[in-house]
Structures are given as structure tokens and as C-alpha cells.
Short mmCIF file of C-alpha atoms in Angstrom, two decimals:
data_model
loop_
_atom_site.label_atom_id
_atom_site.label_comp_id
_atom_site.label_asym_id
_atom_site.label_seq_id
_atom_site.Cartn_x
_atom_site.Cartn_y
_atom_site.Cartn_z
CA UNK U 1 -10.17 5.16 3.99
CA UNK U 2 -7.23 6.86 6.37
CA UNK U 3 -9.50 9.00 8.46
CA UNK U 4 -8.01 11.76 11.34
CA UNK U 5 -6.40 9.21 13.64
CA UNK U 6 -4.39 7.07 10.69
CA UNK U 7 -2.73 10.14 9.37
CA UNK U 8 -2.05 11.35 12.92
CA UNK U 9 0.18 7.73 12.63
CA UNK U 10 1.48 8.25 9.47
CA UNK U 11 3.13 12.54 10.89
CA UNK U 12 4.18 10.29 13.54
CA UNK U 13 6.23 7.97 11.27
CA UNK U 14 7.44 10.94 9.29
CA UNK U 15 8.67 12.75 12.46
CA UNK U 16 10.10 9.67 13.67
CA UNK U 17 12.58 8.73 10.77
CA UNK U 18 12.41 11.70 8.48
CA UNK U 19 12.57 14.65 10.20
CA UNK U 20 15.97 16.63 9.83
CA UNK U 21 17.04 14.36 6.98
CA UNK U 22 18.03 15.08 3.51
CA UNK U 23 16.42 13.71 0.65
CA UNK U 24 19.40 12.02 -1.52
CA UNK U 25 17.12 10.56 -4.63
CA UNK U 26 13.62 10.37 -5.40
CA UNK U 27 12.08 8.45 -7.91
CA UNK U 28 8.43 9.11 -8.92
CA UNK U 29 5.86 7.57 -11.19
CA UNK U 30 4.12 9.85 -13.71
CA UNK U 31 0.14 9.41 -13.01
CA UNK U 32 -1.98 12.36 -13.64
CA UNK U 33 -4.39 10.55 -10.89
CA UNK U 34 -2.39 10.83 -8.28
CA UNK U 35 -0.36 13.73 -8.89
CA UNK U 36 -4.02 16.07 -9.05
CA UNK U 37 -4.85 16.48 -12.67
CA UNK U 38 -6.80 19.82 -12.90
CA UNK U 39 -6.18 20.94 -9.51
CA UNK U 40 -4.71 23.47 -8.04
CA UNK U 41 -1.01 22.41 -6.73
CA UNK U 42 -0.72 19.89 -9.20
CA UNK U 43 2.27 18.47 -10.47
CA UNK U 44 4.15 15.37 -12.57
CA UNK U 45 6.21 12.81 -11.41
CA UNK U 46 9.00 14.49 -13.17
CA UNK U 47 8.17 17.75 -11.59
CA UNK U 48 7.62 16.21 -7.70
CA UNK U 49 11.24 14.13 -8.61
CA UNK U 50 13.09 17.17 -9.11
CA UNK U 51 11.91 19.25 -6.08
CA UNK U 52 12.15 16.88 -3.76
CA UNK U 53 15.75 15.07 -4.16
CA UNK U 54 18.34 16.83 -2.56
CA UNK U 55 16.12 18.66 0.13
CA UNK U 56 16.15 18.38 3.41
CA UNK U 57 12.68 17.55 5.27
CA UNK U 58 12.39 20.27 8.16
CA UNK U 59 8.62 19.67 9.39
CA UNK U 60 5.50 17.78 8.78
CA UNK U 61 2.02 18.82 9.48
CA UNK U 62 -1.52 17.34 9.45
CA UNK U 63 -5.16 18.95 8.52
CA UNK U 64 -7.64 16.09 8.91
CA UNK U 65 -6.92 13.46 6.21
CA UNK U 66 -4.26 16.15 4.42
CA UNK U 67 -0.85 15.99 5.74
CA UNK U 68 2.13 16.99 4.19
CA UNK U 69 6.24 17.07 4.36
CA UNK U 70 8.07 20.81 4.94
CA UNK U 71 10.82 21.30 3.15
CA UNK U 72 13.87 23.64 3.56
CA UNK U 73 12.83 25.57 0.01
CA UNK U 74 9.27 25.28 -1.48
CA UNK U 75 7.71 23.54 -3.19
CA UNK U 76 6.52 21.26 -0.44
CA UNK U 77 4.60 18.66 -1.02
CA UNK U 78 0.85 18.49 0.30
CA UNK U 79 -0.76 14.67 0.37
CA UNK U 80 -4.29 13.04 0.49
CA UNK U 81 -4.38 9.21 1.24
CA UNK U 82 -7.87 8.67 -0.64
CA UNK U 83 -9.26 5.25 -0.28
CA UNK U 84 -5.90 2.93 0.25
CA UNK U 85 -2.87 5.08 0.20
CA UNK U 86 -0.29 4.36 2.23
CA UNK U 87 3.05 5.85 3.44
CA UNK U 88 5.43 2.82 4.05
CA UNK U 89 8.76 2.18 5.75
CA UNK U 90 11.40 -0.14 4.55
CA UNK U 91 12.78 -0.56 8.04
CA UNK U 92 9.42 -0.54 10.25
CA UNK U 93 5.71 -1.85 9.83
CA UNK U 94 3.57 0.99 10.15
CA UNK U 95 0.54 0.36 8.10
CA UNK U 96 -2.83 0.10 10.64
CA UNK U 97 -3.64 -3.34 9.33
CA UNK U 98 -1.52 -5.92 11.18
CA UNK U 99 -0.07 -8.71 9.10
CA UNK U 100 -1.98 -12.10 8.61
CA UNK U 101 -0.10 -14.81 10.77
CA UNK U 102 2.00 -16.37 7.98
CA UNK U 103 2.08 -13.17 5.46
CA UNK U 104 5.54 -12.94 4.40
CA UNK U 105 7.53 -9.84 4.99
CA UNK U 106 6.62 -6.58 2.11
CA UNK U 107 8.36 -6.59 -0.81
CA UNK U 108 10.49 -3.90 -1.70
CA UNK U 109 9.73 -1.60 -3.47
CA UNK U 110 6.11 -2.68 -2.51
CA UNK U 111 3.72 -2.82 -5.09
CA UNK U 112 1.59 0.11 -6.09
CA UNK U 113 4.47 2.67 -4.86
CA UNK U 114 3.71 6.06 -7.02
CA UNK U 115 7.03 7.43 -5.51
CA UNK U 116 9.83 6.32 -3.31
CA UNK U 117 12.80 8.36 -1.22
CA UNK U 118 15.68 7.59 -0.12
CA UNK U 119 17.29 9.74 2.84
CA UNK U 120 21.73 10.74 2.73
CA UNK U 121 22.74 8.90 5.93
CA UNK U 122 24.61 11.16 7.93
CA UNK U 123 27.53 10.33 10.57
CA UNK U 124 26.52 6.87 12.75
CA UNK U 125 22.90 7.43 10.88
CA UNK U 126 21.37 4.31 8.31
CA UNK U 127 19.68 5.25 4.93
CA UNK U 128 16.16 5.33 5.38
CA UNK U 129 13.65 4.58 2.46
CA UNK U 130 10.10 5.39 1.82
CA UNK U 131 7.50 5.03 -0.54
CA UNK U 132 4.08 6.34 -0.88
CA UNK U 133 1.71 2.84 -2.07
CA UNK U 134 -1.77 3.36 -3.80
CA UNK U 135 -3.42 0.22 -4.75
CA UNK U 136 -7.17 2.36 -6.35
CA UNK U 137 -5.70 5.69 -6.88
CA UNK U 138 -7.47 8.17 -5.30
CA UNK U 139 -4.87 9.30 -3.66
CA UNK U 140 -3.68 12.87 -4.53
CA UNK U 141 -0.21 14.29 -3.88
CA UNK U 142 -0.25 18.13 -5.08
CA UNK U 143 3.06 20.39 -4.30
CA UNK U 144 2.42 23.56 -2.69
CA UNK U 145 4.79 26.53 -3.39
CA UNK U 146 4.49 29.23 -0.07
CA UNK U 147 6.43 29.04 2.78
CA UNK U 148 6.30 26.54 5.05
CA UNK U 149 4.24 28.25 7.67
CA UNK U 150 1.45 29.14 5.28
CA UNK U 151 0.54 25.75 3.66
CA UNK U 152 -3.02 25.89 5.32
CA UNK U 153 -3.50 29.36 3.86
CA UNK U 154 -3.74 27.53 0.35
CA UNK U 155 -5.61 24.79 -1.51
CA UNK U 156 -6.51 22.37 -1.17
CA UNK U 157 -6.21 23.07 3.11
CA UNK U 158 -7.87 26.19 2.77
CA UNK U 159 -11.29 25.08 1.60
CA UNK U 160 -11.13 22.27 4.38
CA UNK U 161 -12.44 22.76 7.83
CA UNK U 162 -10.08 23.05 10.81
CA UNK U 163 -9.06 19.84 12.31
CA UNK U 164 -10.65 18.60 15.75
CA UNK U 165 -7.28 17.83 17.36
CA UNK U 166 -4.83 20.17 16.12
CA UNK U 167 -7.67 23.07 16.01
CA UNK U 168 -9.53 21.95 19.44
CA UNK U 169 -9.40 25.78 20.44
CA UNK U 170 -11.56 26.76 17.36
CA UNK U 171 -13.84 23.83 17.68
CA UNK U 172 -15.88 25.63 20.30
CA UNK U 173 -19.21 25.46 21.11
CA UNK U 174 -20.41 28.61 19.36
CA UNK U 175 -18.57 27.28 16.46
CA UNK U 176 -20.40 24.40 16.82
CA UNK U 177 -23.82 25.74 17.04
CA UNK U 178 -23.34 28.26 13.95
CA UNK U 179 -22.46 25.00 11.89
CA UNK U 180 -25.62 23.16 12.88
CA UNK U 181 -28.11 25.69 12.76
CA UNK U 182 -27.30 26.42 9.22
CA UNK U 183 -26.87 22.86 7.95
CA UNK U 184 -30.23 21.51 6.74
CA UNK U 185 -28.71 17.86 6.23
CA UNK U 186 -28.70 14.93 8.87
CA UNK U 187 -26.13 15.28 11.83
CA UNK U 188 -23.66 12.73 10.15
CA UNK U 189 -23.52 13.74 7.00
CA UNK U 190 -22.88 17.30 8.27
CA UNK U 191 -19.70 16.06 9.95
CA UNK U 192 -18.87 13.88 6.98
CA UNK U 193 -18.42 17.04 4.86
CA UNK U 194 -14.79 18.09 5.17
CA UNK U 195 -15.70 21.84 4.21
CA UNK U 196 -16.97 22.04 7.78
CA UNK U 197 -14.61 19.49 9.66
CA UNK U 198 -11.74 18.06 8.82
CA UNK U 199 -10.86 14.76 9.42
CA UNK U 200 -13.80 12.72 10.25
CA UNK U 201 -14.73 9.85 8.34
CA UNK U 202 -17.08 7.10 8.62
CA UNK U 203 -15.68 5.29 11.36
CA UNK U 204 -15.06 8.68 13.50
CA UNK U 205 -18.51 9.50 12.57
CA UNK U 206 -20.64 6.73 14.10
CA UNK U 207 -18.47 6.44 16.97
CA UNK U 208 -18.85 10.45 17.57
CA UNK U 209 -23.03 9.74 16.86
CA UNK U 210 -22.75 6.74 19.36
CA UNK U 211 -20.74 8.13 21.68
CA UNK U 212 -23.08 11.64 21.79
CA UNK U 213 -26.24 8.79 21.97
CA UNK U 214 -27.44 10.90 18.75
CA UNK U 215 -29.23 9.26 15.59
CA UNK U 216 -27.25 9.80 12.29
CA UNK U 217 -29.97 10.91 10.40
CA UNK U 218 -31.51 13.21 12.92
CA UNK U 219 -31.32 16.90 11.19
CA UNK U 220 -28.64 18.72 12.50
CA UNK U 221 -30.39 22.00 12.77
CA UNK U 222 -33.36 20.32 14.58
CA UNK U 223 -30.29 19.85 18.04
CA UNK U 224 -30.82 21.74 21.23
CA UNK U 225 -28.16 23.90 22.89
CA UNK U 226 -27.62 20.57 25.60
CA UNK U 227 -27.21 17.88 22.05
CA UNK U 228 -25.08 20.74 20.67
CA UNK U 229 -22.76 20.40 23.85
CA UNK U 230 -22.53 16.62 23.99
CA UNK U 231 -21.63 16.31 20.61
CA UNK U 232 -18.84 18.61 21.04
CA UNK U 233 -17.64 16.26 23.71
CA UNK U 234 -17.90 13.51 21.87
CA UNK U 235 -16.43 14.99 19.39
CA UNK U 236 -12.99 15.85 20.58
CA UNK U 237 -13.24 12.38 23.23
CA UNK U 238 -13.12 9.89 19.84
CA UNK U 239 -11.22 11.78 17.96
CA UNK U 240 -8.10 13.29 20.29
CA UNK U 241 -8.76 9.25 21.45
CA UNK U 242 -8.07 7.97 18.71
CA UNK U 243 -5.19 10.14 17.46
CA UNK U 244 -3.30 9.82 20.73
CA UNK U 245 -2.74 5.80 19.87
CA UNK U 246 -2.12 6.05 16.60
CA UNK U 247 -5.02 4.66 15.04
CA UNK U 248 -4.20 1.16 17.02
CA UNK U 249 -7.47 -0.16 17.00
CA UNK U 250 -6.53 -2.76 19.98
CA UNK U 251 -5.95 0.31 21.95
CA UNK U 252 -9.27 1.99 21.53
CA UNK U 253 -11.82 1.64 24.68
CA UNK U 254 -13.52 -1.32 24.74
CA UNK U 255 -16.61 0.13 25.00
CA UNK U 256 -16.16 1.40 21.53
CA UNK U 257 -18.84 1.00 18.83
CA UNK U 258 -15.46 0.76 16.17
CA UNK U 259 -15.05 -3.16 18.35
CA UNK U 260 -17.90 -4.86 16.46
CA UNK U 261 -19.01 -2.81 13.52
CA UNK U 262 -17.33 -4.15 10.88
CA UNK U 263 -18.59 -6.99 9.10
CA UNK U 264 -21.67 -6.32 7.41
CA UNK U 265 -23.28 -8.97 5.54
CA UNK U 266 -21.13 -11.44 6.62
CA UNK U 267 -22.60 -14.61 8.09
CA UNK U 268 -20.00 -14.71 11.23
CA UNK U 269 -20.66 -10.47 11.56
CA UNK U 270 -21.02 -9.46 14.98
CA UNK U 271 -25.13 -8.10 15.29
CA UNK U 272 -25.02 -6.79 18.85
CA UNK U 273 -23.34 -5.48 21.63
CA UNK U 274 -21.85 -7.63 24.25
CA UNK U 275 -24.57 -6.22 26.39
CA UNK U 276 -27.08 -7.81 23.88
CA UNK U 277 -28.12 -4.34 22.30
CA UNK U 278 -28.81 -4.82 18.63
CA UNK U 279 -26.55 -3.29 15.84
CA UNK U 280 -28.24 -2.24 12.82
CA UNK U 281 -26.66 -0.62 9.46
CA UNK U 282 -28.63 2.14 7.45
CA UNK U 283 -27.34 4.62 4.90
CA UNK U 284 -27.13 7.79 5.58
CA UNK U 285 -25.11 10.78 3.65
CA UNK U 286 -24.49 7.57 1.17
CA UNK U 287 -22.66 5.95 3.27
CA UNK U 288 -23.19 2.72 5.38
CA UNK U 289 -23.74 3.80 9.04
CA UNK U 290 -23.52 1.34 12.12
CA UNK U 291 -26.10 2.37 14.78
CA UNK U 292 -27.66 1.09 17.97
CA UNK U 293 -31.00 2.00 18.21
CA UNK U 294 -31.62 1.68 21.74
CA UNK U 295 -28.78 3.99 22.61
CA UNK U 296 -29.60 6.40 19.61
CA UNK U 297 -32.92 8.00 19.70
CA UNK U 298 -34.25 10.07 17.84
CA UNK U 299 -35.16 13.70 18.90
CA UNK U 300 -36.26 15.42 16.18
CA UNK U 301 -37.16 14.88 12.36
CA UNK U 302 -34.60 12.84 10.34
CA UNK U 303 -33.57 12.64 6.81
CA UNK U 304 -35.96 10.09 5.62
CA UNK U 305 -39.24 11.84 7.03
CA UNK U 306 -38.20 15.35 5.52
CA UNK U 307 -37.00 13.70 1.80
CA UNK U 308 -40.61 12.13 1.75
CA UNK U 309 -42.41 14.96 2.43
CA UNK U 310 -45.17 16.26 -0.60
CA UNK U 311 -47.63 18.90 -0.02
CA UNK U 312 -51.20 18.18 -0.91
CA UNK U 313 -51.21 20.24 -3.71
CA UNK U 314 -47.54 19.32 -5.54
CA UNK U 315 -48.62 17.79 -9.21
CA UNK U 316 -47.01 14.85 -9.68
CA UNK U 317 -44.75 14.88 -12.85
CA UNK U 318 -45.91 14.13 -16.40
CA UNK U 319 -46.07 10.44 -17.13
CA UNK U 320 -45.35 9.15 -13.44
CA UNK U 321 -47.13 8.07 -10.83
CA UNK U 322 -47.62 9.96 -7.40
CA UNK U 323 -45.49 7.30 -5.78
CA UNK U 324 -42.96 7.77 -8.00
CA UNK U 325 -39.35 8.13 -5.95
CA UNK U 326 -36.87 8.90 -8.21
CA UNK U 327 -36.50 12.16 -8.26
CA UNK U 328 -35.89 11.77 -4.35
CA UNK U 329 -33.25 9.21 -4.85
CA UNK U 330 -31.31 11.63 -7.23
CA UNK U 331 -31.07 14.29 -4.42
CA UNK U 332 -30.02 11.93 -2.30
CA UNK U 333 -26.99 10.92 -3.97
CA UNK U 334 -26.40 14.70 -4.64
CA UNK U 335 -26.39 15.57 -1.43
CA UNK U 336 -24.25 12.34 -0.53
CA UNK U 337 -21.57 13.53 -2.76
CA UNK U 338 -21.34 17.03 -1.52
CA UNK U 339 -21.41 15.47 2.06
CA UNK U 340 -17.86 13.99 1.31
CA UNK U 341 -15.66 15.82 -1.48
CA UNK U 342 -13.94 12.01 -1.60
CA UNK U 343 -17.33 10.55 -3.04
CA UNK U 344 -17.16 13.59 -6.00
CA UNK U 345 -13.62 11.74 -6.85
CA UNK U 346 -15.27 8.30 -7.68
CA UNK U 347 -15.20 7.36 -11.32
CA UNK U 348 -18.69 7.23 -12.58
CA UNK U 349 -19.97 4.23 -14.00
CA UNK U 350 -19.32 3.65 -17.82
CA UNK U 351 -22.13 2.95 -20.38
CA UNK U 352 -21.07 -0.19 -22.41
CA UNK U 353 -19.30 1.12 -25.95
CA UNK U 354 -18.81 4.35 -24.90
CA UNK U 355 -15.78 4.36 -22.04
CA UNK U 356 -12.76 6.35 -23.33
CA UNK U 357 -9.54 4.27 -22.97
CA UNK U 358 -8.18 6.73 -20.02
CA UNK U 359 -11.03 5.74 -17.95
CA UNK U 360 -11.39 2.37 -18.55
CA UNK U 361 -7.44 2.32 -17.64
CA UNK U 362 -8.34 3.70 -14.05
CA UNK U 363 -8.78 1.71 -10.88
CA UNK U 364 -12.50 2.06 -9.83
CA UNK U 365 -13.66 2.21 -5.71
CA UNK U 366 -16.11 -0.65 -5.09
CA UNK U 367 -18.96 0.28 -4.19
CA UNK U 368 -19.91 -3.12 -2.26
CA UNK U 369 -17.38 -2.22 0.25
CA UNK U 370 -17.35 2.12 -0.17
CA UNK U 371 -17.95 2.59 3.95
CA UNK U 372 -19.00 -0.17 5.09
CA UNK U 373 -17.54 -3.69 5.78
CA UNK U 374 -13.55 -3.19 5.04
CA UNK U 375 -11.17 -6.10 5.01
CA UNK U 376 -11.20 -7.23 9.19
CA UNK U 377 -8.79 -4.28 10.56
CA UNK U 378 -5.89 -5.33 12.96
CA UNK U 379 -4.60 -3.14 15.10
CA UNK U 380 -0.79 -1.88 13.68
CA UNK U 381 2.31 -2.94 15.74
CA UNK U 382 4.35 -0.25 16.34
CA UNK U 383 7.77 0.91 18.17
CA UNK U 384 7.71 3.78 19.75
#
């Protein structure tokens, strides 16, 4: 999934050959998916179509994974990559992933666009063309209608927490502290939850956990003032990092945890450091986490030890044993699913003979891959 640092590449791109350019046709798909069925903001492909051709793009703007595209008369449209969106380029590469060695060139329009646009070239200026690709769609594209300085004062932005980079001044310490001595849940999962922080994904996540040489699961209300203050740091280090190259992976320090976590399962799957300190995967906030356990220690009480706990005198239910687990596994993928509103999108799993036809239309997320070993990344090639 597009976490902080990819959609900090993608306002790039917009700002690059966008900005200041008038929109001469769009053409849109109609997909209630995509264009937010049930939410608020949401639109048609008809509907996003007709406010968007013939208006001129005047600003762009980014709120973790949410970015969107200012236009010189509202609506404007607000955007969520989900699991594989994509905002591509007809005349420049700028997806994260670098090409295979022997891929041919995208086709165009590429496959799974939802919408494309086509900019009015002015004097000495080229046509430039766009279109916004969803191969699962989870995506969500919503339009927003307020002025353009007051798009974060809305849904789905408003509900979100501020952004690490573009809010560092709010990100404080004190802010920080309120947030974890309130939040009963494991450190990770905390920051996983976009309600408190926007932006930060899985990848951000361990590296921020690494980085801070803090234990996912460790409670986050169990920190001291001192763990409090180094994930802070680490906090705006990985992720102003990350966002100030793009998201280029072959960029990012080389010290990185992001360098040889991926993989999982796989037989050639890197299981240590270069140093020779041991990588081990565990799921926490239901999602696969990378950690090194001789760098992370644990301080304090962690998620497993607190879900496991049963006073002496706690009757066991009716018909089960005392061992029995599965009410515990339940809350666990509750809580998962309110630690990252994305999870709360995922189509549930049918029972045979009784999936409507809409559903069974809809492209699932696999959860074999769901956060943790993603097709190898390569690093995006990019002109500046």
C-alpha cells in the first residue's frame, strides 16, 4: 500500500506537470468502489467527468495517504490510493516499482485506469495525460465541495490525524505523550491507526519501531517520558526521510530495516542483518511486522501477555474448555481493524451459495500478501 512517502512522490508529479494547467477532457469510469459508495464526498464517474474537464488545476495537497488536486472552482477532488492505486504519467515513469529489465514500455491507456485527463497545451507547452490505475479497488476518489483552503476541515481529512511531515509543528512531544498514555493497544498498532497519525503504514511503522529500538507490541501507555522522546525522533527521521526522496527506496540509508525486510517465506528471503542480527516476523495490530529482537527489547508488558490474561475467578464459558482462545482471537482482529480504517475496507469472506453477485464481482485484497512480503520493490527512476 502507498504509505506517507509514495504520495509525497505522487504531489510531486502533480506539481511537476499539472500544476497551472487546464483540464481539456476527462473521461471517467463509473465504479461505485472507487468513487466512495456511502461516503461522504462521494460521487459517479459521470459526476467527477463533468467537474473536472475544463478546470484549471491551481494546487495539490497531501494528508498522509490522502492527497488531492485544487481546482479553480469546487468541487475538488480528494483521493485515497488503497492497496495498488496509482497516479500515472504518459510522458514519465513515476510509479515506485522500477521496471523488470525487459518489461516493455506501459500501455496506454494502462490497464485498470478508473479515470484519465488530458491537459489544453498552452503556447510552446505539450498535452500532458494522466490516469489514475487501480488493479484491487480500494482505492477511493471522493470530490469535496469547500474552498480550496479548507479541504482538511472536511471528511474524510478531518477524522484523520495530522500528517508527520507537513504537520511536524503539531507532532510535539506533549502531543505525543497525550496519544500514548491514553492508547491501551501495542505501540505499532497505535501508529497504524490513521485517526491518530496520518500517514504511517506498515513499512513506516517498523522502521519508526526499529529505528526508536522499541518492540511493536510493547503497550504504548506502558512508555516512559525518555521512549516517548525517541520515538518522536524517530518518528519525524523515517518519515521526513523518506518523503524527501520520494519514496526511492535505493535512496533510503543503508542502515535501514526497509533494505532486507521483504521477503517473507521465501526460500532466498533475507533472515538477518548484514551484521548477523536475526530478523524475525510476528503479527501485531494484524499485520505482519519485521523486527530484530536484539535491537528491540522489550520494556514493559506487550500485547500478547495482557490478551492472555484470566483472573482466577473468571468462569470459563458454557460448553468450552478453560483453554479455550477464541474469544481472544475475535478481539484481536477487532482491534486490528480499528487499528487501520484500510483493513475495515476489505471485503469479508463469502459463505459458499450465499455471495450476492455485486460482491462476488469485486476484486478481493489477498490476505497471503496483506502487509507483509509485497512483490520485490525497486526503487522508481525519476527526473527531477
Amino acid at each position: 500500500m502507498p504509505e506517507i512517502a509514495e504520495v509525497a512522490r505522487i504531489v510531486h508529479f502533480i506539481r511537476k506537470h499539472l500544476l497551472n494547467k487546464t483540464i481539456a477532457k476527462c473521461i471517467a469510469l463509473d465504479d461505485a468502489n472507487i468513487y466512495g459508495k456511502n461516503l461522504t464526498g462521494a460521487t459517479t464517474g459521470a459526476e467527477f467527468q463533468k467537474h473536472l474537464t475544463g478546470r484549471k488545476i491551481i494546487g495539490t495537497g497531501q494528508q498522509g495517504k490522502y492527497f488531492w488536486i485544487i481546482l479553480d472552482k469546487a468541487p475538488h477532488p480528494v483521493m485515497h490510493f488503497g492497496m495498488s492505486g496509482w497516479l500515472n504519467f504518459r510522458s514519465e515513469e513515476t510509479y515506485y516499482y522500477r521496471k523488470k529489465e525487459g518489461e516493455p514500455d506501459q500501455d496506454w491507456p494502462p490497464k485498470f485506469w478508473k479515470f484519465q485527463l488530458e491537459t489544453k497545451a498552452g503556447p510552446g507547452e505539450e498535452i500532458v495525460e494522466a490516469a489514475f490505475v487501480d488493479m484491487r479497488r480500494f482505492a477511493r476518489i471522493r470530490l469535496v465541495d469547500c474552498s480550496g483552503d479548507q479541504i482538511r476541515d472536511n471528511s474524510p481529512l478531518v477524522e484523520n490525524g495530522p500528517d508527520p511531515v507537513v504537520d511536524k509543528d503539531k507532532v510535539t512531544a506533549e502531543w505525543l505523550k497525550d496519544k500514548c498514555r491514553s492508547k491501551k493497544v501495542p505501540i505499532k498498532a497505535m501508529l497504524l491507526d490513521q485517526a491518530n497519525i496520518s500517514g504511517i503504514g506498515n513499512w513506516v511503522g517498523d522502521e519508526i519501531m526499529y529505528n526508536a529500538k522499541m518492540h511493536p507490541e510493547q503497550y504504548a501507555n506502558t512508555l516512559s517520558d525518555a521512549q516517548i522522546e525517541q520515538l518522536l525522533k524517530s518518528i519525524h527521521y523515517v518519515c521526513s526521510t523518506a518523503c524527501n526522496v520520494l519514496g526511492d527506496s535505493e535512496k533510503f540509508p543503508d542502515d535501514w530495516l526497509f533494505k532486507h525486510r521483504w521477503g517473507k517465506g521465501k526460500k532466498d528471503a533475507a533472515k538477518a542483518l548484514p551484521n548477523g542480527e536475526k530478523i524475525q516476523f510476528l503479527t501485531v495490530g494484524g499485520r505482519t511486522s519485521a523486527v530484530v529482537p536484539s535491537v528491540q527489547k522489550k520494556t514493559g508488558p506487550v500485547a500478547k501477555e495482557m490478551d492472555e490474561t484470566v483472573s482466577d475467578d473468571q468462569k470459563p464459558k458454557k460448553g468450552r474448555a478453560t483453554t479455550d482462545t477464541r474469544g481472544t482471537e475475535k478481539s484481536k482482529k477487532r482491534k486490528a481493524k480499528q487499528a487501520d480504517p484500510e483493513e475495515a475496507t476489505k471485503p469479508q469472506k463469502a459463505k459458499a451459495g450465499k455471495v450476492k453477485t455485486e460482491h462476488a464481482q469485486e476484486n478481493g485484497d489477498d490476505p497471503k500478501t496483506n502487509g507483509t512480503a509485497p512483490p520485490r520493490r525497486r526503487s522508481a527512476r525519476h527526473k527531477e
